[in-house]
Coordinates of C-alpha atoms in Angstrom, one line a residue:
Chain A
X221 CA 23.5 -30.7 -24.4
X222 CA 21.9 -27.8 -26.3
X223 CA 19.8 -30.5 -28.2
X224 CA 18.8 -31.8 -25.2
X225 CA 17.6 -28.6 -23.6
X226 CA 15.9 -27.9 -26.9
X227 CA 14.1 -31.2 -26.7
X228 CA 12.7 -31.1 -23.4
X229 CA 11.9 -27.5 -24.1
X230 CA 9.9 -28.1 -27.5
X231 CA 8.4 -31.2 -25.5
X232 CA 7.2 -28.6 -22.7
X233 CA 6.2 -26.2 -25.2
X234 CA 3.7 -28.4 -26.8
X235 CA 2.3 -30.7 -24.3
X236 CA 1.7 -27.3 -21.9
X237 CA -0.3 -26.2 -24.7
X238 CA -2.1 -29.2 -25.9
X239 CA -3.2 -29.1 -21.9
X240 CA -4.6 -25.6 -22.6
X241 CA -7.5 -27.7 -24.4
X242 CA -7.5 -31.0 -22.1
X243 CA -7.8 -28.7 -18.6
X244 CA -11.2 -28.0 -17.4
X245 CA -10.3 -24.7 -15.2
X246 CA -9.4 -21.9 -17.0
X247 CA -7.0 -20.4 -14.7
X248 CA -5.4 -24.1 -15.3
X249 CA -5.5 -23.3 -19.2
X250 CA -4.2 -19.8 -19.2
X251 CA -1.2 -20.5 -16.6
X252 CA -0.5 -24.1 -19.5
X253 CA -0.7 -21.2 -22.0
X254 CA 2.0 -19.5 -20.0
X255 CA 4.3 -22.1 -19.7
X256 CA 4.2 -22.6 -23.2
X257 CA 5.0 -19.1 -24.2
X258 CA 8.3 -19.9 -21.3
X259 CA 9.4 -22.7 -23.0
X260 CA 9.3 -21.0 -26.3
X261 CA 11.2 -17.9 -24.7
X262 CA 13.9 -19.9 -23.0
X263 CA 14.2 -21.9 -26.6
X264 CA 15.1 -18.4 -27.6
X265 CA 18.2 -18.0 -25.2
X266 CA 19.5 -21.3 -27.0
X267 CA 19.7 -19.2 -30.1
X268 CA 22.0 -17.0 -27.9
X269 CA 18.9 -13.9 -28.6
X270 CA 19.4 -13.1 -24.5
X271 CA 16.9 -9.9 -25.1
X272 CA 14.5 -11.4 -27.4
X273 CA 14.4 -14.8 -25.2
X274 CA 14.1 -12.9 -21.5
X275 CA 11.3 -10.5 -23.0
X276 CA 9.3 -12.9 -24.7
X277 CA 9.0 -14.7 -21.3
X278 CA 8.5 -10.9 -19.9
X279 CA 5.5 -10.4 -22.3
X280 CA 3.6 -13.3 -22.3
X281 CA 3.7 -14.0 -18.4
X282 CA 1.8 -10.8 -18.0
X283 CA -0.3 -11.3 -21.2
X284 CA -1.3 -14.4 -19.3
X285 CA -1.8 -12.9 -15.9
X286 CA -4.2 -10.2 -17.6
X287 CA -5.9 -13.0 -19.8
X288 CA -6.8 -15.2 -16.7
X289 CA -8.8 -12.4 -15.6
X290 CA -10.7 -11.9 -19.0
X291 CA -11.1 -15.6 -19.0
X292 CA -12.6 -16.3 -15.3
X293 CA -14.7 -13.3 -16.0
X294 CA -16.2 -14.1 -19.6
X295 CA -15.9 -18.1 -20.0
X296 CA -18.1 -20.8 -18.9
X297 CA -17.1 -23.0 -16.0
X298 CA -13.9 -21.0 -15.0
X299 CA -12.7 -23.2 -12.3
X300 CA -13.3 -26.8 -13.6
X301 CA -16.2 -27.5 -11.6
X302 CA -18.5 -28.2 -14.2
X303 CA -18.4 -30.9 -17.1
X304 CA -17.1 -28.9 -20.2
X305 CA -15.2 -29.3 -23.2
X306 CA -13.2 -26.3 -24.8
X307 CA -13.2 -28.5 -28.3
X308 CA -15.6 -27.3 -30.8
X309 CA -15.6 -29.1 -34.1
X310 CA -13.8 -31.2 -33.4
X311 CA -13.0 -32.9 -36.7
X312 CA -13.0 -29.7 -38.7
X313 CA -10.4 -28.9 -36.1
X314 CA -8.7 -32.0 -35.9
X315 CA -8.1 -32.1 -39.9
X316 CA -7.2 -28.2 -39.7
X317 CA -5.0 -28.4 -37.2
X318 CA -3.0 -31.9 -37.8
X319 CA -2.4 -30.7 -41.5
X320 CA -0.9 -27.8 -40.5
X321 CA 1.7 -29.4 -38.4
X322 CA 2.6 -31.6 -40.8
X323 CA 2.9 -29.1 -43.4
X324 CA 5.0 -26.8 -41.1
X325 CA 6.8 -30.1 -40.1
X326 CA 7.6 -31.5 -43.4
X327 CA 8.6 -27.6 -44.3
X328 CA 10.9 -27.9 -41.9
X329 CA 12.4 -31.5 -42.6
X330 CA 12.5 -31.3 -46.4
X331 CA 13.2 -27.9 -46.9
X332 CA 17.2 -27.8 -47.5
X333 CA 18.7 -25.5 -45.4
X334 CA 21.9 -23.3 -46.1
X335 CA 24.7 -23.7 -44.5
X336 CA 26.3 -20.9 -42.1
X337 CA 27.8 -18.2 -44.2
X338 CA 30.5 -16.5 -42.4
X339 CA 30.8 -16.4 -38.2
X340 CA 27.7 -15.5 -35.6
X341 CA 27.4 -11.7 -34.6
X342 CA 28.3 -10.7 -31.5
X343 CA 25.2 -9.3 -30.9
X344 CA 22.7 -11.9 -32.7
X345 CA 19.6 -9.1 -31.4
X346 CA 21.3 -6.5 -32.8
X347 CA 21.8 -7.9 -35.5
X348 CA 18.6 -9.6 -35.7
X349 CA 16.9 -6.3 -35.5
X350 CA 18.7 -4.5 -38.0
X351 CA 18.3 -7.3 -40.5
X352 CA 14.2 -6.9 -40.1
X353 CA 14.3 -2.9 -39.6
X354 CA 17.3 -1.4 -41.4
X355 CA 17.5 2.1 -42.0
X356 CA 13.7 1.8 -41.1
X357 CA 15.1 1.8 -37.3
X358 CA 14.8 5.4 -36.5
X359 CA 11.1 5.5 -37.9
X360 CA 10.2 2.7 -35.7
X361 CA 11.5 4.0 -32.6
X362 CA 9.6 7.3 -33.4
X363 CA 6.7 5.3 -33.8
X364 CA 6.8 3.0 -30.3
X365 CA 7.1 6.2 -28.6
X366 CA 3.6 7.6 -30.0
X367 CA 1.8 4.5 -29.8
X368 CA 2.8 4.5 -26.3
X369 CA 2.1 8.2 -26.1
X370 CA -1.6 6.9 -27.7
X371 CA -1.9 4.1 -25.9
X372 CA -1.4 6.8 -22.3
X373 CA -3.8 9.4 -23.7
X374 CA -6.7 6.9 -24.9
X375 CA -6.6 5.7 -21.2
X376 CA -6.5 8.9 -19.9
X377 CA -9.6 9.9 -22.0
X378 CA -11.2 7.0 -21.3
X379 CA -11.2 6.4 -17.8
X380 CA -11.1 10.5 -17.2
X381 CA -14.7 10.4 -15.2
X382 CA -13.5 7.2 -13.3
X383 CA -15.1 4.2 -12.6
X384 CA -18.3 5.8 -10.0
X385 CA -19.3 8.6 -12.7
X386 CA -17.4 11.5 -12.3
X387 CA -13.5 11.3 -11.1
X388 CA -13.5 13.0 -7.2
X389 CA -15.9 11.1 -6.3
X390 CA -13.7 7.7 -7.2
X391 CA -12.4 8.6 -3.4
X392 CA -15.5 8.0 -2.2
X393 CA -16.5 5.3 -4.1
X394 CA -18.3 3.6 -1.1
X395 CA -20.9 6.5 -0.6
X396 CA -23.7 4.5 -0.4
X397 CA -26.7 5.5 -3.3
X398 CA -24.1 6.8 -5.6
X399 CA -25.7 4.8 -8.5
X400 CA -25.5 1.2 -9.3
X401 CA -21.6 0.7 -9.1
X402 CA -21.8 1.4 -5.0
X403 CA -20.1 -0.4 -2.4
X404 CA -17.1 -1.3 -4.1
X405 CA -14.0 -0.8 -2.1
X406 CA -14.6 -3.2 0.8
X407 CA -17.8 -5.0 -0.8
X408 CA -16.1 -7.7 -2.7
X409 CA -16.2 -9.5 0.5
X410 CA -19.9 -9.4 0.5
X411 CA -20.3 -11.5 -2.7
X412 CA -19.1 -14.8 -1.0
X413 CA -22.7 -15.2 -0.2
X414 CA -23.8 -15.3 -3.7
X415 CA -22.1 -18.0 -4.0
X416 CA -24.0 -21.1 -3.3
X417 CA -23.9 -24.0 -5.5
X418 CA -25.2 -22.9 -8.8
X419 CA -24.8 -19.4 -8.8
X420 CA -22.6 -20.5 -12.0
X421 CA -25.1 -20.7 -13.5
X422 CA -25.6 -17.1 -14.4
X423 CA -25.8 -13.7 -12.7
X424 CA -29.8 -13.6 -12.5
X425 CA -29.4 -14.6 -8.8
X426 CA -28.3 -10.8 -8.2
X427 CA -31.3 -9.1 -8.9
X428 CA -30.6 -8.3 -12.4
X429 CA -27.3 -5.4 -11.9
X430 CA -25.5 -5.8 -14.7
X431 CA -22.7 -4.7 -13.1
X432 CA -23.0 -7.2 -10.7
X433 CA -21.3 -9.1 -13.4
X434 CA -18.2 -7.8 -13.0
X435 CA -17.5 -8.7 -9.2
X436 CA -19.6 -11.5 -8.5
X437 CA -18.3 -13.8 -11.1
X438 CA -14.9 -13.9 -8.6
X439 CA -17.8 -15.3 -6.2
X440 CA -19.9 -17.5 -8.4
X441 CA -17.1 -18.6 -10.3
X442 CA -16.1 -20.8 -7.2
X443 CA -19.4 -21.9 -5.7
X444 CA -18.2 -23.7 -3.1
X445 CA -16.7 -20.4 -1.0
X446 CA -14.4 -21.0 1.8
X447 CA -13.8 -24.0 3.7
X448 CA -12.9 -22.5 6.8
Chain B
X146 CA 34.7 -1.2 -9.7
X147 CA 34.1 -4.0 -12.2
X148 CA 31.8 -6.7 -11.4
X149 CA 32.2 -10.6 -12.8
X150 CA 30.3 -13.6 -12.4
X151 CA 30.9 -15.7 -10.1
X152 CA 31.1 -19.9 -10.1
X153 CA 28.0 -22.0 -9.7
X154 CA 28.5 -22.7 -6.3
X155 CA 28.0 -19.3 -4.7
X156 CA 24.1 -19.8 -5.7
X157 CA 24.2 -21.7 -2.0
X158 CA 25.8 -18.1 0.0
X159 CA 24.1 -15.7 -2.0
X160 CA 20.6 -17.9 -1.0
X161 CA 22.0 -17.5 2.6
X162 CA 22.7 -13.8 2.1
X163 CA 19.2 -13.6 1.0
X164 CA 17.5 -15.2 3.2
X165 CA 19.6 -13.5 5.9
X166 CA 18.5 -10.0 4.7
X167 CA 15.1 -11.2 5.1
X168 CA 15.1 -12.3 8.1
X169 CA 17.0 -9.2 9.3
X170 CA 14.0 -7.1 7.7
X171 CA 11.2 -9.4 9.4
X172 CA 13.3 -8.6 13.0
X173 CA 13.2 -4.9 12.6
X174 CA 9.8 -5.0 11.3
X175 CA 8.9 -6.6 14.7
X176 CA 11.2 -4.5 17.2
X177 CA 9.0 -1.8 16.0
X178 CA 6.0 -3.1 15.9
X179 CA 4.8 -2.6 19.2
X180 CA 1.3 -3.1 19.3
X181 CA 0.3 -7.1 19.1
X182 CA -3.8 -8.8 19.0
X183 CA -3.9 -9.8 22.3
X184 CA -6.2 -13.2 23.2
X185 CA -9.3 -11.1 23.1
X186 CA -8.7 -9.8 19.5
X187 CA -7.7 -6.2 20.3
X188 CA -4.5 -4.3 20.0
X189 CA -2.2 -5.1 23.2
X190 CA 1.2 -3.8 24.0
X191 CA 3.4 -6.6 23.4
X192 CA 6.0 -7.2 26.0
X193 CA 9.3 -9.0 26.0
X194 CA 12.0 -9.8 23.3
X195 CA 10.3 -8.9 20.7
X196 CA 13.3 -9.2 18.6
X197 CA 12.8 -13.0 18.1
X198 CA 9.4 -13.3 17.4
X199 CA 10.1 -13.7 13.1
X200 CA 12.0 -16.7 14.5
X201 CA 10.0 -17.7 16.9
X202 CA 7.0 -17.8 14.5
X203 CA 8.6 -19.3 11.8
X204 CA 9.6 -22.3 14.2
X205 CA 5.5 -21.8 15.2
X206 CA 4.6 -22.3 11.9
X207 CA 6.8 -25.2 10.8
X208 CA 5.4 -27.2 13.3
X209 CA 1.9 -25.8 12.6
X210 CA -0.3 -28.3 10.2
X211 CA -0.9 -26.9 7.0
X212 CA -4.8 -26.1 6.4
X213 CA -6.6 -26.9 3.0
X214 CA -9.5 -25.9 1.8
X215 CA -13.3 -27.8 -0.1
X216 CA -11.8 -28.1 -4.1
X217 CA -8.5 -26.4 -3.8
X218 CA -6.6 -25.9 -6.6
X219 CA -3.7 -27.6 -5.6
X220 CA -1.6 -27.3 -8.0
X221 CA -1.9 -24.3 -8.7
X222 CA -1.8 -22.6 -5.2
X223 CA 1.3 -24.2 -4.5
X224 CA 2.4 -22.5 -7.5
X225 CA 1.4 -19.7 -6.2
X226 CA 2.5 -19.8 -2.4
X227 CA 6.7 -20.8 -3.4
X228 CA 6.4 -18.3 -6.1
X229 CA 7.3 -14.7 -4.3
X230 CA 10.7 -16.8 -2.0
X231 CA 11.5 -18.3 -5.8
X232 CA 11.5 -14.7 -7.3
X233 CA 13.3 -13.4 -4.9
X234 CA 16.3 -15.7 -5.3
X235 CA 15.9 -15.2 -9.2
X236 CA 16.0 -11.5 -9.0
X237 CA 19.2 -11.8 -6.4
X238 CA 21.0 -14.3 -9.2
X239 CA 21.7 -11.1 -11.1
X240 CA 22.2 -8.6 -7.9
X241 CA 26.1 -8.1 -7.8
X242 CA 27.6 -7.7 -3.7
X243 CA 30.7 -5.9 -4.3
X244 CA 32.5 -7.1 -7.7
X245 CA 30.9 -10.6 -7.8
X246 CA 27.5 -12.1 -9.0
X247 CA 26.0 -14.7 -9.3
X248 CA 24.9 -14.9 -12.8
X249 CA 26.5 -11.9 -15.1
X250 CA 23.7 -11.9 -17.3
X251 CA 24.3 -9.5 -20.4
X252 CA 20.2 -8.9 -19.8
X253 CA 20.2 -8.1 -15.8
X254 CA 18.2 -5.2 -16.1
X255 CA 15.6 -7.6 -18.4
X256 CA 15.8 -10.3 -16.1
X257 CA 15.1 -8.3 -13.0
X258 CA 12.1 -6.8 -14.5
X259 CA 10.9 -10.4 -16.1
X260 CA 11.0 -11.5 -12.5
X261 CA 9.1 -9.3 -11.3
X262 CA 6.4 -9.8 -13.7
X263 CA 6.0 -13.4 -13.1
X264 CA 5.0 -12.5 -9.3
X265 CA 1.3 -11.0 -11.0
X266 CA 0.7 -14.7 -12.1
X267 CA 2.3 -15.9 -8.4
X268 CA 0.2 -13.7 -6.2
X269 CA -2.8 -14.4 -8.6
X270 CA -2.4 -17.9 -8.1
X271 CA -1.9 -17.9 -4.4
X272 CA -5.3 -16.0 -4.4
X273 CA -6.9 -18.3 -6.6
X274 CA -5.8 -21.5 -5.5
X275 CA -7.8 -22.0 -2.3
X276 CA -11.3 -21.7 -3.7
X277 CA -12.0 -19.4 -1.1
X278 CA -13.4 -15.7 -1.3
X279 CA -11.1 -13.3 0.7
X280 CA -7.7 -14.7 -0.9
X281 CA -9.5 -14.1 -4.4
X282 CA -10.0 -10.6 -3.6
X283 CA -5.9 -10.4 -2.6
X284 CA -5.1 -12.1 -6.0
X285 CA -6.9 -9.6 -7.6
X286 CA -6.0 -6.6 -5.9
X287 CA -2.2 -7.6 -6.1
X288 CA -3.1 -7.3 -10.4
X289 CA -5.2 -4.7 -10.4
X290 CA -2.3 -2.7 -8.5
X291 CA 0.7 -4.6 -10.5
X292 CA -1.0 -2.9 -13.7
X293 CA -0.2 0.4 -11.6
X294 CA 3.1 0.3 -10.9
X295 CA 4.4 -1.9 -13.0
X296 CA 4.9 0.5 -16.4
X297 CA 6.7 3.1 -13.7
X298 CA 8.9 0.3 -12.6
X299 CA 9.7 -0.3 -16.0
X300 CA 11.2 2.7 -17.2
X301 CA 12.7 3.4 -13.6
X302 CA 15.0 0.4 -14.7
X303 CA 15.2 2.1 -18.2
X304 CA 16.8 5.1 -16.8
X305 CA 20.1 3.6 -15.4
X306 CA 20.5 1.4 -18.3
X307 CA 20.8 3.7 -20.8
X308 CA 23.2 6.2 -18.5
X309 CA 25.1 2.8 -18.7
X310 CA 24.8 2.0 -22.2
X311 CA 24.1 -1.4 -21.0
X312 CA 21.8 -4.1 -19.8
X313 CA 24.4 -5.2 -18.2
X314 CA 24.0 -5.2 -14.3
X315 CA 27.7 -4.9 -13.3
X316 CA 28.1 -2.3 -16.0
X317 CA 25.9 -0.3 -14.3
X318 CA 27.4 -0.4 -11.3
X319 CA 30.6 0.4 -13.5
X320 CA 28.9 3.4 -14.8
X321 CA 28.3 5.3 -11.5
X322 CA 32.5 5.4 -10.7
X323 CA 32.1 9.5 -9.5
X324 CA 28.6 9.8 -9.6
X325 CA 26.2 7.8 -7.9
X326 CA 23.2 7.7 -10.0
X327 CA 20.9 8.7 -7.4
X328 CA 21.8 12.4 -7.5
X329 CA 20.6 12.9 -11.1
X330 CA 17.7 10.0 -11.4
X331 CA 16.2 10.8 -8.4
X332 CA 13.0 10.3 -9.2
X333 CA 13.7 6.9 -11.2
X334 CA 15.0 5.7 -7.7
X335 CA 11.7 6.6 -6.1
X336 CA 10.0 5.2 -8.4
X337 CA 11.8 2.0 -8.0
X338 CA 11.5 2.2 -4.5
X339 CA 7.7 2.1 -4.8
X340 CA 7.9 -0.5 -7.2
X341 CA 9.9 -2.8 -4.8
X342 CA 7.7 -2.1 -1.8
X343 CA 4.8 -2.5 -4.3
X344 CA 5.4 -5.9 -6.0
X345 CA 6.7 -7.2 -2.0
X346 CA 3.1 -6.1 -1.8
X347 CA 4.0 -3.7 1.2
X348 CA 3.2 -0.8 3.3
X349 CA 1.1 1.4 0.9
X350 CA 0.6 -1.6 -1.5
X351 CA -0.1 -3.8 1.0
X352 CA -4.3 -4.2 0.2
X353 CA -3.9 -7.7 -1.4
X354 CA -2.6 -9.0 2.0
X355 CA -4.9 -6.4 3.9
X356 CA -6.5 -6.8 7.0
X357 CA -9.7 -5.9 5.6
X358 CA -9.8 -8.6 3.7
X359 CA -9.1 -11.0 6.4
X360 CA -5.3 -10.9 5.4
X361 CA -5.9 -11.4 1.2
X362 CA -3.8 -14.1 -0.3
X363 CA -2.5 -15.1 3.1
X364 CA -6.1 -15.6 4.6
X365 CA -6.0 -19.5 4.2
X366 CA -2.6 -20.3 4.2
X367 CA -1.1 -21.9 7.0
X368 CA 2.2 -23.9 8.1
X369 CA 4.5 -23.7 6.1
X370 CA 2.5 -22.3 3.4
X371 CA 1.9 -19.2 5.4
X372 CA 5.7 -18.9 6.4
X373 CA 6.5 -19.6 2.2
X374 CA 4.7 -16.5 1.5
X375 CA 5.9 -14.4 4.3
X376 CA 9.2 -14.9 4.2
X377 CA 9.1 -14.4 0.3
X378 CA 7.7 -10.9 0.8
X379 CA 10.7 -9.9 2.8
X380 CA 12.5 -11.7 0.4
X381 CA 11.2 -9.5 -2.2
X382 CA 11.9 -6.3 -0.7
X383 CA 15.7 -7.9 0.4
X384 CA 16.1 -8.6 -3.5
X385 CA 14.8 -5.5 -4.9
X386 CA 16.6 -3.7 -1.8
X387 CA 20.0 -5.0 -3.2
X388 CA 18.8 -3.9 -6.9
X389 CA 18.5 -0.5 -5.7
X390 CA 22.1 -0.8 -4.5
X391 CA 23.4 -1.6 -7.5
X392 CA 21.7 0.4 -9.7
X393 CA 21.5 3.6 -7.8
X394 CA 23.6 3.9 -5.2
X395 CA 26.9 2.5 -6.6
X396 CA 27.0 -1.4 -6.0
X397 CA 29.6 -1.8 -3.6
X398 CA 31.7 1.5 -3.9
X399 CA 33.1 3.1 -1.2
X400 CA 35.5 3.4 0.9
X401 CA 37.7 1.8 3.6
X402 CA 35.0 -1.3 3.4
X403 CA 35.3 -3.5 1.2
X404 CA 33.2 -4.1 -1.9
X405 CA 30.5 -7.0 -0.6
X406 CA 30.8 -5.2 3.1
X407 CA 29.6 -1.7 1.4
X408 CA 27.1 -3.6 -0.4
X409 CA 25.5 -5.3 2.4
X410 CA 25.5 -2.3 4.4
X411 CA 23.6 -0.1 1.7
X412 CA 20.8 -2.8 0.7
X413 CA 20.4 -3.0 4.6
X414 CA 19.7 0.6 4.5
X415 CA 17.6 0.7 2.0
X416 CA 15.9 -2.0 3.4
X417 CA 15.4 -0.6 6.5
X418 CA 14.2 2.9 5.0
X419 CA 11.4 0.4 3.5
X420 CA 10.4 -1.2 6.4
X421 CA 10.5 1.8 8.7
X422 CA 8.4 3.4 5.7
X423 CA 5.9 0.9 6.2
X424 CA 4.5 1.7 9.7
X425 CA 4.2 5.4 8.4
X426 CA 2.2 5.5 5.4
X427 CA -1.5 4.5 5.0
X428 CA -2.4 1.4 2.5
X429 CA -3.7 2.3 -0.7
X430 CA -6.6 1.0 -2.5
X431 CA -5.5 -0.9 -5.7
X432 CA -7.6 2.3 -8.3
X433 CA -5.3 4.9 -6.4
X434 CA -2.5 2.9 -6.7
X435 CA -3.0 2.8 -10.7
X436 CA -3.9 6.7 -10.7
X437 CA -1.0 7.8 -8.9
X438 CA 1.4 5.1 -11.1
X439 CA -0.2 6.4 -14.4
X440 CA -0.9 10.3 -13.7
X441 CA 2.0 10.8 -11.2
X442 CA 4.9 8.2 -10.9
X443 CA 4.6 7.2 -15.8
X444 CA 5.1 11.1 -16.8
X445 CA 7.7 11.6 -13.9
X446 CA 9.4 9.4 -14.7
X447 CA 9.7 9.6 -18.4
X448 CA 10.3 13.0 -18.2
X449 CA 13.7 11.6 -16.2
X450 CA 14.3 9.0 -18.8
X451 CA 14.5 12.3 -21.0
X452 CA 16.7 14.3 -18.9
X453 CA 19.0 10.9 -19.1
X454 CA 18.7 10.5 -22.6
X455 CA 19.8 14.2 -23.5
X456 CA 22.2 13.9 -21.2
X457 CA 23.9 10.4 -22.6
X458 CA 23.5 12.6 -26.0
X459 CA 25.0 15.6 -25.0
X460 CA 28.0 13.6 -23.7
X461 CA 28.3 11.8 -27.2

């Protein structure tokens, strides 16, 4: 039974991401990516690592959901309407990539593995983590909590005169002539019409803002705009 | 009260329950809204039983045909559109209703919250999946405001857990025997509140379905679609309504009732607080949203993770 589930797991695992590189859309290839990372989290529970397994899952569907974003907005052809091929090299790649799985594979095979040495924890992600931390456990927690506190205050800093220049004004953000990032709020909408068929193309068709870039690629990445 | 699992059968009730809750949500959610777009297009007093109209339109809409779109992505909208009723049922798999639950996960807590994350790639999906421009702008609205709230949400759920020393749903529920947890994590529960309404993309979070943007992710759907993604959002605040329960106010303590009758009877309040809540407060744009979450709703609520923590300490 557990074999099984592994199987059709691993299966899963690496056909979703061998379609990462045979999809044309890239919201197609980062939600394959995703249910990669699932399979690979749920072939965790197997191993009885409830925390580690649920978490990965946690961690990656939101890594994904944040990547599709990156990936519409910065790749060419992000909805598989245009002929493209994520391959590059391909037979650098191919050679690279198939002698590394069977290395890893033959590791695996040949390698002799020991045999279990005394019974399973009852916690295998406690234990799991104490075997890779160890007395270092304290220091690490210490250290999540500032690199959290980091992560928080870099944002803060950051983002501190808000997105329209200086940070009240971020309620008003729709005040027309407040510099090039106006009409924001409700003007997404308004990018439908620079849409038409090969606004894919590029962003010249919008008069040269650069920071048109950033919302009218939701538009121009799918040309053909609503059906209704 | 102790909580165990229960067999693999009670998946079909506890849907049933679910769905039940939702539907109870969707009525009172109509008996108050009072104003209704009249044939014209403006806002008309609506008269008669209002009442049954979530039935009524859900019989409308099962009937309805289902509309498409030019280049759809299939696939992946229908992804999208089952994804918030599928979440739903997931996060109500670890929910406990008096001493039993469906799945007695030794990660609830975990699970809960890795629900709730897969509904940014749902709603994403849902937007994206049409090829059309005002359900795109819901999609993304619905992550730009998940990155809000969902880092509050997370350590809302961190609080209880470590009062309980567990990840353990029903030990949670264990945990609060005396002391309901709401009366010293009161602004965890807040917090989770928001989060529920937020990820049910409701009231104050409600911009990705928002009128001015022709309705967001639900702008093209249609049929049974349409009613998919309705009924998951009360499905979603139903679910997280009954996580509330469990991990604030008690699970199903109380008395006279029993367990499951208690338990109902809070997540309906809660649920009702939300959707009474939702008439009252003005939407949000998705940059507030994140503000408020990361200025306000993070440092409040860490400060209470704190409090808990020196408290579990102090205790020994």
């Amino acid at each position: 039974m557990q074999t099984a589930l592994f199987c059709v797991l691993a299966v899963v695992a690496v056909a979703s991401g061998a379609a990462v590189f045979v999809v044309d859309s890239m919201a197609r290839a980062t939600y394959a990516l995703a249910l990669s990372f699932v399979a690979v989290g749920v072939s965790l529970l197997l191993l009885d690592l409830a925390y580690l397994g649920v978490v990965t899952v946690l961690m990656m569907v939101m890594e994904m959901a944040i990547m599709a974003v990156f990936m519409v907005m910065f790749m060419m052809n992000p909805a598989g309407f245009m002929p493209m091929s994520m391959l590059h090299g391909k037979r650098a790649a191919l050679a690279v990539s198939g002698g590394v799985f069977l290395a890893l594979a033959a590791l695996a095979l040949l390698v002799p593995w020991p045999d279990r040495r005394g019974a399973a924890p009852a916690d295998p992600t406690r234990a799991a983590g104490e075997a890779i931390m160890g007395s270092k456990m304290l220091v690490m927690i210490g250290v999540s909590a500032v690199l959290f506190t980091t992560i928080v205050a870099a944002l803060v800093l950051a983002v501190a005169r808000g997105r329209y220049g200086d940070d009240e004004s971020a309620e008003h953000g729709h005040r027309e002539g407040r510099g090039p990032h106006n009409g924001h709020g409700g003007g997404h909408g308004s990018h439908a019409d620079h849409g038409g068929p090969g606004a894919h193309a590029g962003h010249g068709d919008h008069g040269g803002r650069i920071d048109h870039a950033r919302h009218g690629t939701h538009a121009a990445s799918r040309p053909e705009g609503s059906g209704t | 009260m102790t909580v165990t699992g229960a067999p693999v059968w009670a998946v079909v009730p506890a849907a049933g329950v679910l769905l039940a809750l939702a539907l109870a949500a969707a009525v009172l959610d109509s008996v108050l809204d009072t104003a209704g777009i009249g044939a014209d297009g403006t806002a008309q007093a609506v008269r008669g039983r209002r009442w049954s109209r979530p039935l009524a339109e859900a019989a409308r809409l099962m009937r309805q045909r289902g509309r498409t779109t030019v280049e759809p992505d299939r696939l992946l909208w229908r992804i999208g559109t089952a994804g918030p009723l599928v979440a739903a049922l997931l996060m109500a798999a670890v929910v406990p209703v008096g001493g039993t639950v469906v799945a007695d996960l030794p990660v609830g807590v975990v699970w809960f919250n890795t629900v709730d994350v897969t509904l940014w790639a749902a709603l994403w999906l849902a937007g994206w999946g049409p090829n059309s421009v005002y359900p795109l702008v819901g999609g993304y609205r619905f992550v730009a405001q998940a990155l809000g709230y969902e880092l509050p949400l997370m350590f809302a759920l961190t609080a209880p857990a470590v009062a309980a020393e567990s990840l353990r749903v029903g030990e949670v529920v264990r945990a609060q025997q005396g002391l309901w947890f709401v009366v010293w994590m009161p602004v965890a529960f807040v917090v989770f509140l928001g989060s529920v309404a937020a990820f049910g993309a409701w009231g104050p979070f409600s911009s990705p379905v928002g009128r001015d943007a022709a309705g967001g992710v639900l702008a093209e759907a249609a049929g049974v679609d349409r009613l998919l993604l309705l009924a998951g959002r009360y499905a979603l605040l139903a679910a997280g309504s009954g996580m509330a329960v469990a991990l604030f106010l008690g699970g199903g303590a109380g008395p006279w009732l029993p367990g499951w009758l208690w338990s109902l009877l809070k997540t309906l309040a809660v649920l009702a607080v939300l959707v009474v809540l939702h008439r009252r407060l003005p939407v949000l744009r998705p940059e507030r949203i994140v503000r408020i979450g990361w200025l306000v709703a993070l440092p409040a609520v860490l400060l209470q993770v704190l409090v808990v923590s020196a408290v579990m300490v102090a205790k020994g």
